[in-house]
């Protein structure tokens, strides 16, 4: 049983560019949440997708957007990249809403130069 | 406001020693969940435990134990007879489940187990 998988594992982008990160949830899970973890910090909630809709959003600008597909996989898009967007981006999956039993992927390390 | 504080930024102990990681939380809700996650160098967050706010029983799982005290808003984690493989960053986290699903993390404690 595959857990949460994220791609790519590492990515280097130039300031101002756009990036798309991908996440496949654990089998049987239908809810995907995205977190940003800056170096030396704890993860911070970006947003959550359920039934292909953004259900909750943290304190992140509109440059951060997402999508969930009918197969429950999800993408995180970041436009107009800033140096401060450099971080580990973690995807977590769970079943339904109101369920905090989330499983995390290994993350995508994004470096903006 | 929701907040998780892990005052210990970094701890080093010699293998086989016991070590306790502290966690203090703030929440206005009466219904919430507390978590501990382990993050090895690979980056993946490994779930260790989830405790709901109505269950104050301490829990032991092998060498791991957790002490939940609502009176002091603390949820401390103890590793007994530490091993080098326990070296990682440990995060305490909070979710106010009645409000939303997001998990609020502390800044983490980096634990070094020295051989």
mmCIF file of C-alpha atoms in Angstrom:
data_model
loop_
_atom_site.group_PDB
_atom_site.id
_atom_site.type_symbol
_atom_site.label_atom_id
_atom_site.label_comp_id
_atom_site.label_asym_id
_atom_site.label_seq_id
_atom_site.Cartn_x
_atom_site.Cartn_y
_atom_site.Cartn_z
ATOM 1 C CA UNK A 1 0.000 0.000 0.000
ATOM 2 C CA UNK A 2 1.675 3.166 -1.212
ATOM 3 C CA UNK A 3 1.703 6.016 1.193
ATOM 4 C CA UNK A 4 1.585 9.668 0.217
ATOM 5 C CA UNK A 5 3.868 10.334 -2.734
ATOM 6 C CA UNK A 6 5.139 13.707 -3.863
ATOM 7 C CA UNK A 7 7.005 14.794 -6.945
ATOM 8 C CA UNK A 8 9.520 16.051 -7.654
ATOM 9 C CA UNK A 9 11.705 15.540 -4.579
ATOM 10 C CA UNK A 10 13.902 18.522 -5.345
ATOM 11 C CA UNK A 11 13.430 21.545 -7.547
ATOM 12 C CA UNK A 12 15.432 24.682 -8.310
ATOM 13 C CA UNK A 13 13.631 27.680 -9.790
ATOM 14 C CA UNK A 14 14.509 31.259 -10.559
ATOM 15 C CA UNK A 15 12.838 34.199 -8.854
ATOM 16 C CA UNK A 16 9.708 35.235 -10.744
ATOM 17 C CA UNK A 17 9.073 31.822 -12.241
ATOM 18 C CA UNK A 18 6.123 29.578 -11.572
ATOM 19 C CA UNK A 19 6.232 26.071 -10.087
ATOM 20 C CA UNK A 20 3.861 23.111 -9.804
ATOM 21 C CA UNK A 21 4.242 20.451 -7.145
ATOM 22 C CA UNK A 22 2.302 17.186 -7.177
ATOM 23 C CA UNK A 23 0.868 14.887 -4.554
ATOM 24 C CA UNK A 24 -0.821 11.506 -4.673
ATOM 25 C CA UNK A 25 -2.687 10.671 -1.474
ATOM 26 C CA UNK A 26 -2.540 7.429 0.415
ATOM 27 C CA UNK A 27 -4.877 4.788 -0.955
ATOM 28 C CA UNK A 28 -8.401 5.314 0.389
ATOM 29 C CA UNK A 29 -7.825 8.960 1.257
ATOM 30 C CA UNK A 30 -9.782 11.734 -0.419
ATOM 31 C CA UNK A 31 -8.527 14.872 1.323
ATOM 32 C CA UNK A 32 -5.218 16.578 0.655
ATOM 33 C CA UNK A 33 -3.568 19.341 2.671
ATOM 34 C CA UNK A 34 -0.436 21.270 1.800
ATOM 35 C CA UNK A 35 2.128 22.650 4.242
ATOM 36 C CA UNK A 36 5.189 24.848 3.822
ATOM 37 C CA UNK A 37 8.182 24.195 6.071
ATOM 38 C CA UNK A 38 10.890 26.832 6.042
ATOM 39 C CA UNK A 39 14.332 25.856 7.266
ATOM 40 C CA UNK A 40 14.413 25.450 11.021
ATOM 41 C CA UNK A 41 10.662 25.974 11.393
ATOM 42 C CA UNK A 42 7.612 23.804 11.835
ATOM 43 C CA UNK A 43 5.288 23.186 8.902
ATOM 44 C CA UNK A 44 2.663 25.851 8.201
ATOM 45 C CA UNK A 45 -0.737 25.077 6.736
ATOM 46 C CA UNK A 46 -1.290 26.424 3.213
ATOM 47 C CA UNK A 47 -4.653 24.949 2.226
ATOM 48 C CA UNK A 48 -6.789 21.829 2.078
ATOM 49 C CA UNK A 49 -8.663 20.255 -0.812
ATOM 50 C CA UNK A 50 -11.699 18.042 -0.542
ATOM 51 C CA UNK A 51 -14.134 17.067 -3.318
ATOM 52 C CA UNK A 52 -11.997 19.076 -5.745
ATOM 53 C CA UNK A 53 -12.663 22.287 -3.831
ATOM 54 C CA UNK A 54 -10.416 24.391 -1.626
ATOM 55 C CA UNK A 55 -11.997 23.858 1.751
ATOM 56 C CA UNK A 56 -9.685 25.733 4.108
ATOM 57 C CA UNK A 57 -6.841 28.155 3.622
ATOM 58 C CA UNK A 58 -4.034 29.360 5.823
ATOM 59 C CA UNK A 59 -2.369 32.747 5.792
ATOM 60 C CA UNK A 60 -0.749 32.547 2.358
ATOM 61 C CA UNK A 61 -1.039 34.979 -0.557
ATOM 62 C CA UNK A 62 -3.011 34.289 -3.716
ATOM 63 C CA UNK A 63 0.240 33.396 -5.471
ATOM 64 C CA UNK A 64 -0.297 30.017 -3.863
ATOM 65 C CA UNK A 65 -3.063 28.081 -5.548
ATOM 66 C CA UNK A 66 -4.017 24.479 -5.902
ATOM 67 C CA UNK A 67 -6.122 21.928 -7.573
ATOM 68 C CA UNK A 68 -7.536 18.525 -6.774
ATOM 69 C CA UNK A 69 -8.338 16.009 -9.467
ATOM 70 C CA UNK A 70 -11.143 13.415 -9.560
ATOM 71 C CA UNK A 71 -8.637 10.725 -8.518
ATOM 72 C CA UNK A 72 -7.941 12.825 -5.371
ATOM 73 C CA UNK A 73 -4.399 13.722 -6.380
ATOM 74 C CA UNK A 74 -3.487 17.351 -5.977
ATOM 75 C CA UNK A 75 -1.216 20.066 -7.294
ATOM 76 C CA UNK A 76 0.218 23.094 -5.561
ATOM 77 C CA UNK A 77 1.065 26.029 -7.812
ATOM 78 C CA UNK A 78 3.155 28.991 -6.794
ATOM 79 C CA UNK A 79 3.400 31.994 -9.127
ATOM 80 C CA UNK A 80 5.937 34.809 -9.192
ATOM 81 C CA UNK A 81 8.354 32.937 -6.979
ATOM 82 C CA UNK A 82 10.208 34.841 -4.283
ATOM 83 C CA UNK A 83 13.424 33.861 -2.575
ATOM 84 C CA UNK A 84 11.360 33.432 0.602
ATOM 85 C CA UNK A 85 9.336 30.674 -1.029
ATOM 86 C CA UNK A 86 12.332 28.383 -0.682
ATOM 87 C CA UNK A 87 11.147 25.632 1.647
ATOM 88 C CA UNK A 88 10.133 22.012 2.008
ATOM 89 C CA UNK A 89 6.565 21.587 0.785
ATOM 90 C CA UNK A 90 4.723 18.755 2.464
ATOM 91 C CA UNK A 91 1.530 17.101 1.356
ATOM 92 C CA UNK A 92 -0.723 15.307 3.834
ATOM 93 C CA UNK A 93 -3.674 13.085 3.063
ATOM 94 C CA UNK A 94 -6.595 11.979 5.168
ATOM 95 C CA UNK A 95 -10.067 10.549 4.774
ATOM 96 C CA UNK A 96 -12.999 12.937 4.812
ATOM 97 C CA UNK A 97 -13.119 16.155 6.746
ATOM 98 C CA UNK A 98 -12.880 16.693 10.460
ATOM 99 C CA UNK A 99 -10.342 13.916 10.511
ATOM 100 C CA UNK A 100 -6.941 14.897 11.786
ATOM 101 C CA UNK A 101 -5.324 11.514 11.205
ATOM 102 C CA UNK A 102 -3.125 12.794 8.418
ATOM 103 C CA UNK A 103 -0.266 10.994 6.702
ATOM 104 C CA UNK A 104 2.556 13.048 5.248
ATOM 105 C CA UNK A 105 4.656 12.572 2.159
ATOM 106 C CA UNK A 106 8.425 13.001 2.026
ATOM 107 C CA UNK A 107 8.078 16.518 0.672
ATOM 108 C CA UNK A 108 9.393 18.551 -2.230
ATOM 109 C CA UNK A 109 12.356 20.758 -1.472
ATOM 110 C CA UNK A 110 12.029 23.946 -3.503
ATOM 111 C CA UNK A 111 14.970 26.289 -3.855
ATOM 112 C CA UNK A 112 14.406 29.697 -5.418
ATOM 113 C CA UNK A 113 17.553 31.437 -6.676
ATOM 114 C CA UNK B 1 -5.148 32.025 19.762
ATOM 115 C CA UNK B 2 -3.765 28.649 18.779
ATOM 116 C CA UNK B 3 -0.126 28.155 19.523
ATOM 117 C CA UNK B 4 2.348 25.389 20.220
ATOM 118 C CA UNK B 5 5.594 26.143 22.013
ATOM 119 C CA UNK B 6 8.586 23.842 22.099
ATOM 120 C CA UNK B 7 11.052 25.731 24.215
ATOM 121 C CA UNK B 8 13.920 23.297 23.638
ATOM 122 C CA UNK B 9 15.477 24.084 20.288
ATOM 123 C CA UNK B 10 18.147 21.414 20.443
ATOM 124 C CA UNK B 11 19.007 18.616 22.896
ATOM 125 C CA UNK B 12 21.975 16.266 22.973
ATOM 126 C CA UNK B 13 22.115 13.177 25.143
ATOM 127 C CA UNK B 14 24.308 10.123 25.255
ATOM 128 C CA UNK B 15 22.844 6.875 24.006
ATOM 129 C CA UNK B 16 20.795 4.936 26.589
ATOM 130 C CA UNK B 17 19.925 8.056 28.527
ATOM 131 C CA UNK B 18 16.292 9.053 28.955
ATOM 132 C CA UNK B 19 15.193 12.329 27.386
ATOM 133 C CA UNK B 20 12.015 14.389 27.679
ATOM 134 C CA UNK B 21 10.826 16.802 25.019
ATOM 135 C CA UNK B 22 8.573 19.564 26.300
ATOM 136 C CA UNK B 23 5.465 20.921 24.614
ATOM 137 C CA UNK B 24 3.091 23.635 25.790
ATOM 138 C CA UNK B 25 -0.004 24.570 23.806
ATOM 139 C CA UNK B 26 -2.624 27.291 23.745
ATOM 140 C CA UNK B 27 -6.177 26.940 22.527
ATOM 141 C CA UNK B 28 -9.580 28.410 23.255
ATOM 142 C CA UNK B 29 -11.401 25.239 22.292
ATOM 143 C CA UNK B 30 -12.412 22.450 24.615
ATOM 144 C CA UNK B 31 -12.196 19.882 21.821
ATOM 145 C CA UNK B 32 -8.800 19.507 20.235
ATOM 146 C CA UNK B 33 -6.145 17.003 19.280
ATOM 147 C CA UNK B 34 -2.475 16.941 20.170
ATOM 148 C CA UNK B 35 0.192 15.200 18.152
ATOM 149 C CA UNK B 36 3.831 14.319 18.074
ATOM 150 C CA UNK B 37 5.645 13.808 14.787
ATOM 151 C CA UNK B 38 9.208 12.741 14.074
ATOM 152 C CA UNK B 39 11.100 14.181 11.118
ATOM 153 C CA UNK B 40 14.282 12.305 10.186
ATOM 154 C CA UNK B 41 16.769 13.844 7.736
ATOM 155 C CA UNK B 42 14.779 12.374 4.826
ATOM 156 C CA UNK B 43 12.130 15.007 5.520
ATOM 157 C CA UNK B 44 9.017 12.892 5.869
ATOM 158 C CA UNK B 45 6.906 13.562 8.941
ATOM 159 C CA UNK B 46 6.377 10.321 10.810
ATOM 160 C CA UNK B 47 3.261 10.195 12.956
ATOM 161 C CA UNK B 48 3.933 9.093 16.542
ATOM 162 C CA UNK B 49 0.772 9.780 18.497
ATOM 163 C CA UNK B 50 -2.554 11.619 18.490
ATOM 164 C CA UNK B 51 -4.361 12.390 21.715
ATOM 165 C CA UNK B 52 -7.776 14.015 22.028
ATOM 166 C CA UNK B 53 -8.488 16.613 24.668
ATOM 167 C CA UNK B 54 -10.833 14.372 26.619
ATOM 168 C CA UNK B 55 -8.306 11.622 27.145
ATOM 169 C CA UNK B 56 -5.741 12.584 29.739
ATOM 170 C CA UNK B 57 -4.410 9.098 30.261
ATOM 171 C CA UNK B 58 -0.701 8.830 29.798
ATOM 172 C CA UNK B 59 0.400 6.514 27.038
ATOM 173 C CA UNK B 60 3.363 4.227 26.653
ATOM 174 C CA UNK B 61 4.463 2.641 23.420
ATOM 175 C CA UNK B 62 7.682 0.703 23.743
ATOM 176 C CA UNK B 63 10.413 3.171 24.661
ATOM 177 C CA UNK B 64 8.104 6.146 24.024
ATOM 178 C CA UNK B 65 5.738 7.671 26.554
ATOM 179 C CA UNK B 66 3.581 10.755 26.613
ATOM 180 C CA UNK B 67 2.376 12.833 29.545
ATOM 181 C CA UNK B 68 -0.730 14.952 28.852
ATOM 182 C CA UNK B 69 -1.669 17.488 31.527
ATOM 183 C CA UNK B 70 -4.562 19.817 30.705
ATOM 184 C CA UNK B 71 -4.016 21.770 33.917
ATOM 185 C CA UNK B 72 -0.673 23.007 32.603
ATOM 186 C CA UNK B 73 -1.523 22.754 28.867
ATOM 187 C CA UNK B 74 1.406 20.454 28.348
ATOM 188 C CA UNK B 75 1.955 17.328 26.305
ATOM 189 C CA UNK B 76 5.477 16.092 26.975
ATOM 190 C CA UNK B 77 7.218 13.225 25.217
ATOM 191 C CA UNK B 78 9.791 10.964 26.841
ATOM 192 C CA UNK B 79 12.139 8.535 25.133
ATOM 193 C CA UNK B 80 13.522 5.919 27.469
ATOM 194 C CA UNK B 81 16.917 4.310 26.827
ATOM 195 C CA UNK B 82 17.535 6.489 23.791
ATOM 196 C CA UNK B 83 19.160 5.104 20.665
ATOM 197 C CA UNK B 84 21.119 6.753 17.871
ATOM 198 C CA UNK B 85 18.197 6.066 15.505
ATOM 199 C CA UNK B 86 16.070 8.382 17.634
ATOM 200 C CA UNK B 87 18.089 11.330 16.360
ATOM 201 C CA UNK B 88 15.665 13.565 14.465
ATOM 202 C CA UNK B 89 13.578 16.707 14.769
ATOM 203 C CA UNK B 90 10.449 16.175 16.824
ATOM 204 C CA UNK B 91 7.362 18.310 16.391
ATOM 205 C CA UNK B 92 4.485 18.781 18.766
ATOM 206 C CA UNK B 93 1.266 19.895 17.083
ATOM 207 C CA UNK B 94 -2.316 20.921 17.774
ATOM 208 C CA UNK B 95 -5.549 20.717 15.830
ATOM 209 C CA UNK B 96 -8.796 22.335 16.887
ATOM 210 C CA UNK B 97 -10.913 19.706 15.197
ATOM 211 C CA UNK B 98 -14.228 21.419 15.828
ATOM 212 C CA UNK B 99 -12.987 24.500 14.004
ATOM 213 C CA UNK B 100 -11.020 23.084 11.080
ATOM 214 C CA UNK B 101 -8.611 20.344 10.121
ATOM 215 C CA UNK B 102 -5.394 22.297 9.950
ATOM 216 C CA UNK B 103 -2.576 21.148 12.163
ATOM 217 C CA UNK B 104 -0.556 23.811 13.949
ATOM 218 C CA UNK B 105 3.030 22.809 14.577
ATOM 219 C CA UNK B 106 5.599 23.974 17.056
ATOM 220 C CA UNK B 107 9.054 24.912 15.825
ATOM 221 C CA UNK B 108 10.434 21.523 16.690
ATOM 222 C CA UNK B 109 13.173 20.158 18.917
ATOM 223 C CA UNK B 110 16.271 18.757 17.263
ATOM 224 C CA UNK B 111 17.396 15.698 19.203
ATOM 225 C CA UNK B 112 20.934 14.362 18.934
ATOM 226 C CA UNK B 113 21.652 10.960 20.409
ATOM 227 C CA UNK B 114 25.400 10.569 20.791
ATOM 228 C CA UNK B 115 26.942 7.096 20.608
#
